[in-house]
PDB file of C-alpha atoms and ligand atoms in Angstrom:
ATOM      1  CA  MET A  90       4.827  24.153   3.571  1.00 84.00           C
ATOM      2  CA  GLU A  91       1.495  22.400   2.519  1.00 94.00           C
ATOM      3  CA  LYS A  92       1.532  21.218  -0.971  1.00 98.00           C
ATOM      4  CA  LYS A  93      -0.854  19.607  -3.848  1.00 98.00           C
ATOM      5  CA  ILE A  94      -0.527  17.183  -5.024  1.00 98.00           C
ATOM      6  CA  MET A  95      -2.461  15.023  -8.471  1.00 98.00           C
ATOM      7  CA  ILE A  96      -0.578  10.920  -8.617  1.00 98.00           C
ATOM      8  CA  ALA A  97      -1.146   9.832 -11.837  1.00 97.00           C
ATOM      9  CA  GLY A  98      -1.682   5.297 -11.440  1.00 96.00           C
ATOM     10  CA  ALA A  99      -1.108   5.461  -7.870  1.00 97.00           C
ATOM     11  CA  GLY A 100      -2.656   2.078  -7.646  1.00 95.00           C
ATOM     12  CA  SER A 101       1.293   1.013  -8.228  1.00 92.00           C
ATOM     13  CA  ALA A 102       3.779  -0.138  -5.695  1.00 95.00           C
ATOM     14  CA  MET A 103       5.627   2.493  -5.950  1.00 97.00           C
ATOM     15  CA  GLY A 104       2.566   4.668  -6.317  1.00 97.00           C
ATOM     16  CA  GLN A 105       1.209   3.186  -1.994  1.00 97.00           C
ATOM     17  CA  ALA A 106       4.545   4.790  -1.399  1.00 98.00           C
ATOM     18  CA  LEU A 107       4.439   8.152  -1.926  1.00 98.00           C
ATOM     19  CA  LEU A 108       0.992   8.445  -1.468  1.00 98.00           C
ATOM     20  CA  LYS A 109       1.937   7.518   2.696  1.00 98.00           C
ATOM     21  CA  LYS A 110       5.503  10.008   2.384  1.00 98.00           C
ATOM     22  CA  LEU A 111       3.069  12.749   1.042  1.00 98.00           C
ATOM     23  CA  LEU A 112       0.275  12.142   3.837  1.00 98.00           C
ATOM     24  CA  ASP A 113       2.988  11.766   6.425  1.00 98.00           C
ATOM     25  CA  GLY A 114       3.895  15.161   4.847  1.00 98.00           C
ATOM     26  CA  GLY A 115       1.476  16.769   5.894  1.00 98.00           C
ATOM     27  CA  HIS A 116       0.184  17.416   1.806  1.00 98.00           C
ATOM     28  CA  GLU A 117      -3.306  17.127   0.238  1.00 98.00           C
ATOM     29  CA  VAL A 118      -3.035  14.115  -2.665  1.00 98.00           C
ATOM     30  CA  TYR A 119      -5.786  13.763  -5.104  1.00 98.00           C
ATOM     31  CA  THR A 120      -4.757  10.195  -6.503  1.00 98.00           C
ATOM     32  CA  THR A 121      -6.193   8.284  -9.602  1.00 97.00           C
ATOM     33  CA  SER A 122      -6.212   4.618 -10.488  1.00 97.00           C
ATOM     34  CA  ARG A 123      -8.522   1.620 -12.717  1.00 96.00           C
ATOM     35  CA  GLY A 124      -9.243  -0.245  -9.339  1.00 93.00           C
ATOM     36  CA  ASP A 125     -10.560   1.242  -6.128  1.00 94.00           C
ATOM     37  CA  MET A 126      -9.157   2.246  -3.234  1.00 96.00           C
ATOM     38  CA  GLU A 127      -9.811   3.261   0.060  1.00 96.00           C
ATOM     39  CA  GLU A 128      -9.197   7.392   1.109  1.00 97.00           C
ATOM     40  CA  LYS A 129      -6.353   7.117   3.715  1.00 96.00           C
ATOM     41  CA  GLY A 130      -7.804  10.034   5.855  1.00 96.00           C
ATOM     42  CA  SER A 131      -9.596  13.677   5.196  1.00 97.00           C
ATOM     43  CA  ARG A 132      -6.425  15.187   2.687  1.00 98.00           C
ATOM     44  CA  HIS A 133      -6.776  11.905   0.826  1.00 98.00           C
ATOM     45  CA  HIS A 134      -8.872  12.011  -1.891  1.00 98.00           C
ATOM     46  CA  HIS A 135      -9.278   9.456  -4.798  1.00 98.00           C
ATOM     47  CA  ALA A 136     -11.119   9.152  -8.421  1.00 97.00           C
ATOM     48  CA  SER A 137     -10.973   4.932  -9.887  1.00 97.00           C
ATOM     49  CA  LEU A 138     -11.152   6.440 -13.927  1.00 95.00           C
ATOM     50  CA  ASN A 139      -8.042   4.878 -15.976  1.00 94.00           C
ATOM     51  CA  ILE A 140      -6.306   8.054 -16.700  1.00 92.00           C
ATOM     52  CA  LEU A 141      -6.078   7.148 -20.142  1.00 92.00           C
ATOM     53  CA  GLU A 142      -9.183   7.217 -21.448  1.00 93.00           C
ATOM     54  CA  SER A 143     -11.499   9.195 -18.829  1.00 92.00           C
ATOM     55  CA  ASP A 144     -12.221  12.812 -17.378  1.00 92.00           C
ATOM     56  CA  PHE A 145     -11.020  13.966 -13.910  1.00 94.00           C
ATOM     57  CA  PRO A 146     -14.633  13.419 -11.987  1.00 94.00           C
ATOM     58  CA  GLU A 147     -16.405  17.100 -11.547  1.00 93.00           C
ATOM     59  CA  GLY A 148     -15.063  18.616  -9.122  1.00 95.00           C
ATOM     60  CA  PHE A 149     -12.729  16.073  -8.254  1.00 97.00           C
ATOM     61  CA  LEU A 150      -8.959  18.257  -8.486  1.00 97.00           C
ATOM     62  CA  PRO A 151      -8.800  21.627  -5.954  1.00 98.00           C
ATOM     63  CA  GLU A 152      -7.948  25.111  -8.489  1.00 97.00           C
ATOM     64  CA  SER A 153      -4.615  24.858  -8.186  1.00 98.00           C
ATOM     65  CA  LEU A 154      -1.762  21.916  -8.142  1.00 98.00           C
ATOM     66  CA  ASP A 155       1.674  22.373  -7.300  1.00 98.00           C
ATOM     67  CA  GLY A 156       2.519  18.309  -8.586  1.00 98.00           C
ATOM     68  CA  MET A 157       1.697  15.853 -10.122  1.00 98.00           C
ATOM     69  CA  VAL A 158       3.637  12.776 -11.033  1.00 98.00           C
ATOM     70  CA  TYR A 159       2.435   9.680 -13.324  1.00 98.00           C
ATOM     71  CA  MET A 160       2.908   5.985 -12.497  1.00 97.00           C
ATOM     72  CA  PRO A 161       1.761   3.684 -14.854  1.00 97.00           C
ATOM     73  CA  GLY A 162       3.911   2.321 -16.530  1.00 96.00           C
ATOM     74  CA  THR A 163       4.409  -1.761 -18.844  1.00 94.00           C
ATOM     75  CA  ILE A 164       6.904  -4.221 -19.459  1.00 92.00           C
ATOM     76  CA  ASN A 165       7.124  -6.268 -22.507  1.00 94.00           C
ATOM     77  CA  LEU A 166      10.687  -7.883 -21.929  1.00 96.00           C
ATOM     78  CA  LYS A 167      10.775  -9.806 -25.205  1.00 96.00           C
ATOM     79  CA  PRO A 168      13.435 -10.632 -28.109  1.00 98.00           C
ATOM     80  CA  PHE A 169      13.092  -8.091 -31.096  1.00 98.00           C
ATOM     81  CA  LYS A 170      11.979 -10.802 -33.393  1.00 97.00           C
ATOM     82  CA  ALA A 171       9.028 -11.557 -31.384  1.00 97.00           C
ATOM     83  CA  LEU A 172       7.371  -8.200 -30.496  1.00 97.00           C
ATOM     84  CA  LYS A 173       4.276  -7.092 -32.074  1.00 97.00           C
ATOM     85  CA  PRO A 174       4.182  -4.139 -33.100  1.00 97.00           C
ATOM     86  CA  GLU A 175       0.895  -3.712 -31.515  1.00 97.00           C
ATOM     87  CA  VAL A 176       2.774  -4.420 -28.943  1.00 98.00           C
ATOM     88  CA  PHE A 177       5.174  -1.319 -29.294  1.00 98.00           C
ATOM     89  CA  LEU A 178       1.704   1.272 -29.714  1.00 98.00           C
ATOM     90  CA  GLU A 179      -0.045  -0.346 -27.112  1.00 97.00           C
ATOM     91  CA  ASP A 180       3.411   0.062 -24.558  1.00 98.00           C
ATOM     92  CA  PHE A 181       3.312   4.212 -26.108  1.00 98.00           C
ATOM     93  CA  GLN A 182       0.135   4.541 -24.356  1.00 97.00           C
ATOM     94  CA  ILE A 183       0.713   3.635 -21.610  1.00 97.00           C
ATOM     95  CA  ASN A 184       4.175   5.399 -21.340  1.00 98.00           C
ATOM     96  CA  VAL A 185       4.095   8.682 -23.727  1.00 98.00           C
ATOM     97  CA  MET A 186       0.078   9.446 -24.276  1.00 97.00           C
ATOM     98  CA  GLY A 187      -1.164   8.732 -20.657  1.00 97.00           C
ATOM     99  CA  ALA A 188       1.449  11.597 -19.531  1.00 98.00           C
ATOM    100  CA  VAL A 189       1.212  13.566 -22.362  1.00 98.00           C
ATOM    101  CA  LYS A 190      -2.628  13.524 -22.202  1.00 96.00           C
ATOM    102  CA  ALA A 191      -3.071  13.690 -17.829  1.00 96.00           C
ATOM    103  CA  ILE A 192      -0.352  17.023 -18.278  1.00 97.00           C
ATOM    104  CA  GLN A 193      -2.934  18.650 -20.398  1.00 96.00           C
ATOM    105  CA  LYS A 194      -5.994  17.589 -18.519  1.00 95.00           C
ATOM    106  CA  ILE A 195      -4.150  19.701 -15.707  1.00 96.00           C
ATOM    107  CA  GLN A 196      -1.832  22.251 -16.695  1.00 97.00           C
ATOM    108  CA  LYS A 197      -4.094  25.377 -16.180  1.00 97.00           C
ATOM    109  CA  LYS A 198      -4.030  24.336 -12.373  1.00 98.00           C
ATOM    110  CA  LEU A 199      -0.024  24.249 -12.616  1.00 98.00           C
ATOM    111  CA  LYS A 200       0.920  26.962 -10.320  1.00 97.00           C
ATOM    112  CA  THR A 201       4.649  28.929 -10.090  1.00 98.00           C
ATOM    113  CA  GLY A 202       7.165  26.784  -8.681  1.00 97.00           C
ATOM    114  CA  SER A 203       5.464  23.801  -8.849  1.00 98.00           C
ATOM    115  CA  SER A 204       7.092  19.924  -9.800  1.00 98.00           C
ATOM    116  CA  VAL A 205       6.086  17.131 -13.016  1.00 98.00           C
ATOM    117  CA  VAL A 206       7.354  13.552 -12.632  1.00 98.00           C
ATOM    118  CA  MET A 207       7.300  11.066 -14.650  1.00 98.00           C
ATOM    119  CA  PHE A 208       9.319   8.092 -14.987  1.00 98.00           C
ATOM    120  CA  SER A 209      11.551   6.780 -17.295  1.00 98.00           C
ATOM    121  CA  THR A 210      13.927   3.498 -16.925  1.00 98.00           C
ATOM    122  CA  VAL A 211      17.596   2.324 -16.523  1.00 98.00           C
ATOM    123  CA  ALA A 212      16.977   0.506 -20.278  1.00 97.00           C
ATOM    124  CA  VAL A 213      17.011   3.786 -22.054  1.00 98.00           C
ATOM    125  CA  GLN A 214      20.327   4.968 -20.847  1.00 95.00           C
ATOM    126  CA  GLN A 215      21.464   1.113 -20.916  1.00 95.00           C
ATOM    127  CA  GLY A 216      21.145  -1.138 -24.445  1.00 96.00           C
ATOM    128  CA  MET A 217      19.935  -4.034 -22.527  1.00 95.00           C
ATOM    129  CA  PRO A 218      18.593  -7.382 -24.434  1.00 97.00           C
ATOM    130  CA  TYR A 219      14.481  -7.244 -24.874  1.00 97.00           C
ATOM    131  CA  HIS A 220      13.572  -4.388 -24.079  1.00 97.00           C
ATOM    132  CA  ALA A 221      13.178  -2.554 -27.509  1.00 98.00           C
ATOM    133  CA  SER A 222       9.693  -1.834 -26.818  1.00 98.00           C
ATOM    134  CA  ILE A 223       9.774   0.281 -23.715  1.00 98.00           C
ATOM    135  CA  ALA A 224      13.243   1.423 -24.187  1.00 98.00           C
ATOM    136  CA  ALA A 225      11.023   3.749 -27.323  1.00 98.00           C
ATOM    137  CA  SER A 226       8.484   4.270 -24.659  1.00 98.00           C
ATOM    138  CA  LYS A 227      10.978   5.792 -22.461  1.00 98.00           C
ATOM    139  CA  GLY A 228      13.152   7.183 -24.766  1.00 98.00           C
ATOM    140  CA  ALA A 229      10.261   8.924 -25.669  1.00 98.00           C
ATOM    141  CA  VAL A 230       9.821   9.590 -22.585  1.00 98.00           C
ATOM    142  CA  GLU A 231      12.831  11.324 -21.283  1.00 98.00           C
ATOM    143  CA  GLY A 232      12.362  13.615 -24.525  1.00 98.00           C
ATOM    144  CA  LEU A 233       8.891  14.950 -23.701  1.00 98.00           C
ATOM    145  CA  VAL A 234      10.593  15.773 -19.509  1.00 98.00           C
ATOM    146  CA  ARG A 235      13.399  18.023 -21.426  1.00 98.00           C
ATOM    147  CA  THR A 236      10.823  19.539 -24.092  1.00 98.00           C
ATOM    148  CA  LEU A 237       8.312  20.091 -21.433  1.00 98.00           C
ATOM    149  CA  ALA A 238      11.115  21.356 -18.802  1.00 98.00           C
ATOM    150  CA  ALA A 239      12.239  24.242 -22.105  1.00 98.00           C
ATOM    151  CA  GLU A 240       8.814  25.458 -22.859  1.00 98.00           C
ATOM    152  CA  LEU A 241       6.685  25.584 -18.957  1.00 98.00           C
ATOM    153  CA  ALA A 242      10.347  27.218 -17.386  1.00 98.00           C
ATOM    154  CA  PRO A 243      10.699  28.963 -14.986  1.00 98.00           C
ATOM    155  CA  THR A 244       6.795  27.915 -14.061  1.00 98.00           C
ATOM    156  CA  VAL A 245       6.673  24.577 -14.286  1.00 98.00           C
ATOM    157  CA  ARG A 246       9.744  21.731 -13.389  1.00 98.00           C
ATOM    158  CA  VAL A 247       9.024  18.903 -15.160  1.00 98.00           C
ATOM    159  CA  ASN A 248      11.484  15.796 -14.425  1.00 98.00           C
ATOM    160  CA  ALA A 249      11.865  12.446 -14.169  1.00 98.00           C
ATOM    161  CA  ILE A 250      13.684   9.807 -12.462  1.00 98.00           C
ATOM    162  CA  ALA A 251      14.850   5.881 -14.431  1.00 98.00           C
ATOM    163  CA  PRO A 252      14.820   3.292 -11.912  1.00 98.00           C
ATOM    164  CA  SER A 253      16.936   0.064 -12.540  1.00 98.00           C
ATOM    165  CA  LEU A 254      14.595  -3.501 -11.490  1.00 97.00           C
ATOM    166  CA  THR A 255      12.912  -2.438  -8.219  1.00 97.00           C
ATOM    167  CA  ASP A 256      10.430  -4.110  -6.213  1.00 96.00           C
ATOM    168  CA  THR A 257       7.285  -3.759  -7.800  1.00 95.00           C
ATOM    169  CA  PRO A 258       4.073  -6.187  -9.372  1.00 93.00           C
ATOM    170  CA  LEU A 259       5.461  -5.035 -12.559  1.00 92.00           C
ATOM    171  CA  SER A 260       8.494  -6.644 -12.313  1.00 92.00           C
ATOM    172  CA  GLU A 261       7.337 -10.101  -9.968  1.00 93.00           C
ATOM    173  CA  ARG A 262       8.153 -12.192 -12.687  1.00 92.00           C
ATOM    174  CA  MET A 263      11.457 -11.341 -13.275  1.00 93.00           C
ATOM    175  CA  ILE A 264      11.872 -12.825  -9.610  1.00 95.00           C
ATOM    176  CA  ASN A 265       9.543 -14.653  -8.215  1.00 95.00           C
ATOM    177  CA  THR A 266      12.683 -17.794  -7.107  1.00 96.00           C
ATOM    178  CA  GLU A 267      15.484 -16.925  -4.807  1.00 96.00           C
ATOM    179  CA  ASP A 268      17.909 -18.148  -7.902  1.00 97.00           C
ATOM    180  CA  LYS A 269      16.228 -14.728  -9.848  1.00 96.00           C
ATOM    181  CA  LEU A 270      16.297 -12.473  -7.604  1.00 97.00           C
ATOM    182  CA  LYS A 271      20.163 -13.192  -6.426  1.00 97.00           C
ATOM    183  CA  ALA A 272      21.088 -13.179  -9.610  1.00 97.00           C
ATOM    184  CA  MET A 273      19.737  -9.757 -10.282  1.00 97.00           C
ATOM    185  CA  LYS A 274      20.384  -8.032  -7.460  1.00 97.00           C
ATOM    186  CA  GLU A 275      24.010  -9.170  -8.494  1.00 96.00           C
ATOM    187  CA  ARG A 276      24.093  -6.889 -11.563  1.00 96.00           C
ATOM    188  CA  HIS A 277      23.532  -3.940  -8.826  1.00 97.00           C
ATOM    189  CA  PRO A 278      26.664  -3.115  -8.907  1.00 97.00           C
ATOM    190  CA  LEU A 279      25.369  -1.453  -5.257  1.00 98.00           C
ATOM    191  CA  LYS A 280      23.807  -5.354  -5.007  1.00 97.00           C
ATOM    192  CA  GLU A 281      20.804  -4.681  -3.755  1.00 97.00           C
ATOM    193  CA  ILE A 282      17.739  -4.306  -6.332  1.00 98.00           C
ATOM    194  CA  GLY A 283      14.960  -0.747  -5.631  1.00 98.00           C
ATOM    195  CA  ARG A 284      12.732  -0.762  -3.241  1.00 98.00           C
ATOM    196  CA  PRO A 285       8.943   1.035  -3.859  1.00 98.00           C
ATOM    197  CA  ASP A 286      10.690   3.283  -1.510  1.00 98.00           C
ATOM    198  CA  ASP A 287      13.164   4.189  -3.137  1.00 98.00           C
ATOM    199  CA  MET A 288      11.494   6.197  -6.126  1.00 98.00           C
ATOM    200  CA  ALA A 289       8.933   7.764  -3.819  1.00 98.00           C
ATOM    201  CA  SER A 290      11.860   9.329  -1.793  1.00 98.00           C
ATOM    202  CA  MET A 291      13.319  10.197  -4.969  1.00 98.00           C
ATOM    203  CA  ILE A 292      10.011  11.294  -6.191  1.00 98.00           C
ATOM    204  CA  TYR A 293       9.060  13.760  -3.043  1.00 98.00           C
ATOM    205  CA  PHE A 294      11.698  15.693  -3.394  1.00 98.00           C
ATOM    206  CA  LEU A 295      11.584  16.414  -6.579  1.00 98.00           C
ATOM    207  CA  LEU A 296       8.283  17.894  -5.652  1.00 98.00           C
ATOM    208  CA  SER A 297       9.587  19.691  -3.165  1.00 98.00           C
ATOM    209  CA  GLU A 298      11.088  23.083  -2.580  1.00 97.00           C
ATOM    210  CA  ASP A 299      14.622  21.154  -2.059  1.00 98.00           C
ATOM    211  CA  ALA A 300      14.428  20.719  -6.451  1.00 98.00           C
ATOM    212  CA  ARG A 301      13.782  24.148  -6.942  1.00 98.00           C
ATOM    213  CA  TRP A 302      16.925  24.974  -9.571  1.00 98.00           C
ATOM    214  CA  ILE A 303      16.710  21.018 -11.420  1.00 98.00           C
ATOM    215  CA  THR A 304      14.117  21.312 -14.236  1.00 98.00           C
ATOM    216  CA  GLY A 305      14.666  18.941 -17.010  1.00 98.00           C
ATOM    217  CA  GLN A 306      17.004  16.128 -16.018  1.00 98.00           C
ATOM    218  CA  ILE A 307      15.782  12.706 -15.179  1.00 98.00           C
ATOM    219  CA  MET A 308      17.222  11.119 -12.731  1.00 98.00           C
ATOM    220  CA  HIS A 309      19.012   7.179 -11.789  1.00 98.00           C
ATOM    221  CA  VAL A 310      18.012   5.218  -9.264  1.00 98.00           C
ATOM    222  CA  ASP A 311      19.533   2.334 -10.086  1.00 98.00           C
ATOM    223  CA  GLY A 312      21.388   0.711  -7.572  1.00 98.00           C
ATOM    224  CA  GLY A 313      24.402   2.620  -9.755  1.00 97.00           C
ATOM    225  CA  MET A 314      23.914   0.575 -13.157  1.00 96.00           C
ATOM    226  CA  SER A 315      23.534   2.595 -15.408  1.00 95.00           C
ATOM    227  CA  THR A 316      26.900   4.478 -15.089  1.00 95.00           C
ATOM    228  CA  ILE A 317      28.930   1.776 -12.760  1.00 93.00           C
ATOM    229  CA  LYS A 318      30.585  -1.645 -14.242  1.00 88.00           C
ATOM    230  CA  LYS A 319      32.240  -3.259 -11.629  1.00 81.00           C
TER     231      LYS A 319
HETATM  232  N1  NAP B 110       9.016  -2.209 -11.056  1.00 61.57           N
HETATM  233  C1  NAP B 110      10.610  -1.843 -11.849  1.00 61.57           C
HETATM  234  O1  NAP B 110      11.213  -2.441 -12.011  1.00 61.57           O
HETATM  235  C2  NAP B 110      10.006  -0.688 -12.984  1.00 61.57           C
HETATM  236  C3  NAP B 110      11.840  -0.079 -13.645  1.00 61.57           C
HETATM  237  C4  NAP B 110      11.494   0.572 -14.366  1.00 61.57           C
HETATM  238  C5  NAP B 110       9.850   1.307 -14.303  1.00 61.57           C
HETATM  239  N2  NAP B 110       9.576   1.135 -13.710  1.00 61.57           N
HETATM  240  C6  NAP B 110       8.207   2.816 -14.053  1.00 61.57           C
HETATM  241  O2  NAP B 110       7.859   2.488 -12.533  1.00 61.57           O
HETATM  242  C7  NAP B 110       7.156   2.983 -12.792  1.00 61.57           C
HETATM  243  C8  NAP B 110       5.652   2.431 -11.684  1.00 61.57           C
HETATM  244  O3  NAP B 110       5.345   0.789 -11.319  1.00 61.57           O
HETATM  245  P1  NAP B 110       5.518   0.241 -10.187  1.00 61.57           P
HETATM  246  O4  NAP B 110       7.085  -0.987 -10.604  1.00 61.57           O
HETATM  247  O5  NAP B 110       4.997   0.605  -9.658  1.00 61.57           O
HETATM  248  O6  NAP B 110       4.533  -1.443 -11.290  1.00 61.57           O
HETATM  249  P2  NAP B 110       2.889  -1.772 -10.714  1.00 61.57           P
HETATM  250  O7  NAP B 110       2.614  -1.419  -9.523  1.00 61.57           O
HETATM  251  O8  NAP B 110       3.076  -3.020 -11.480  1.00 61.57           O
HETATM  252  O9  NAP B 110       2.477  -0.261 -10.828  1.00 61.57           O
HETATM  253  C9  NAP B 110       2.225  -0.724 -12.836  1.00 61.57           C
HETATM  254  C10 NAP B 110       1.238   1.165 -13.315  1.00 61.57           C
HETATM  255  O10 NAP B 110       0.888   0.767 -14.506  1.00 61.57           O
HETATM  256  C11 NAP B 110      -0.427   1.671 -14.183  1.00 61.57           C
HETATM  257  N3  NAP B 110      -1.315   0.856 -15.464  1.00 61.57           N
HETATM  258  C12 NAP B 110      -0.918  -1.104 -16.007  1.00 61.57           C
HETATM  259  N4  NAP B 110      -1.440  -1.407 -16.793  1.00 61.57           N
HETATM  260  C13 NAP B 110      -1.964  -0.151 -17.273  1.00 61.57           C
HETATM  261  C14 NAP B 110      -2.493   0.473 -18.169  1.00 61.57           C
HETATM  262  N5  NAP B 110      -3.328  -1.173 -19.706  1.00 61.57           N
HETATM  263  N6  NAP B 110      -3.457   1.463 -18.431  1.00 61.57           N
HETATM  264  C15 NAP B 110      -3.704   2.097 -17.357  1.00 61.57           C
HETATM  265  N7  NAP B 110      -2.337   2.410 -16.361  1.00 61.57           N
HETATM  266  C16 NAP B 110      -2.023   1.367 -16.455  1.00 61.57           C
HETATM  267  C17 NAP B 110      -0.550   0.991 -13.292  1.00 61.57           C
HETATM  268  O11 NAP B 110      -2.051   1.922 -12.670  1.00 61.57           O
HETATM  269  P3  NAP B 110      -3.677   1.762 -11.659  1.00 61.57           P
HETATM  270  O12 NAP B 110      -3.199   2.314 -10.575  1.00 61.57           O
HETATM  271  O13 NAP B 110      -4.875   2.215 -12.388  1.00 61.57           O
HETATM  272  O14 NAP B 110      -3.302   0.595 -11.634  1.00 61.57           O
HETATM  273  C18 NAP B 110       0.047   1.639 -12.326  1.00 61.57           C
HETATM  274  O15 NAP B 110       0.481   2.802 -12.224  1.00 61.57           O
HETATM  275  C19 NAP B 110       6.373   2.519 -14.239  1.00 61.57           C
HETATM  276  O16 NAP B 110       6.262   4.210 -15.519  1.00 61.57           O
HETATM  277  C20 NAP B 110       7.156   1.605 -14.950  1.00 61.57           C
HETATM  278  O17 NAP B 110       7.203   1.698 -16.104  1.00 61.57           O
HETATM  279  C21 NAP B 110       9.161   0.344 -12.854  1.00 61.57           C
END
């Protein structure tokens, strides 16, 4: 069945992979990102805006939505003593408050049976050095997911995915040499890092009727990183 899905922060590598999957699946997609984006056919509608700061243009969104995905995120990795409080606040703004604002803006449009997907990170489940700020923000996202899942059931399902290192511009500095890439693959039980398509596939599933009995969950798409020790 054709769905109407909104993606906030669709300029991300994972957002682009999800957009393609949804359009290939015959769905209608409404995207926002800070930069310009060429609309990919008649079922793709784009508004260039920062979801944290601006409202949607008048008449941009349809009357009802079957789903919403909040993609924006940050990665400020530093020793705790070097992480200024402002960084914690900025990360909280983008990762948590952006999701809060985006969901509040579209909440009335969410149909019965619709699905909201947010992003956490493997670094919430597994403590990792230098991740204090991002883990604190994404931990808050996980709390938001469970609370909203409870509050909006049975009408709306709310879940998050928690990736480990995935090949996108956000993680570029961690894999920009052969040696770094090899070391990062080696850390994962499945000996690979993630691809944007791995995340897009899980989000596509969570938006679909196949996930009709799943809510309040954090899906760990992480090459085994959060639960397996080799
Ligand atoms: N890549 C990884 O290894 C990894 C691991 C764990 C979790 N994640 C999460 O995965 C999600 C997608 O990220 P990605 O890896 O696909 O990264 P990406 O390709 O670099 O995309 C970055 C995303 O963050 C948004 N963004 C960045 N700075 C922003 C700001 N100042 N204000 C508003 N929006 C801002 C971008 O929005 P625009 O579309 O407007 O540019 C875009 O949606 C994020 O939530 C991230 O935390 C990624």
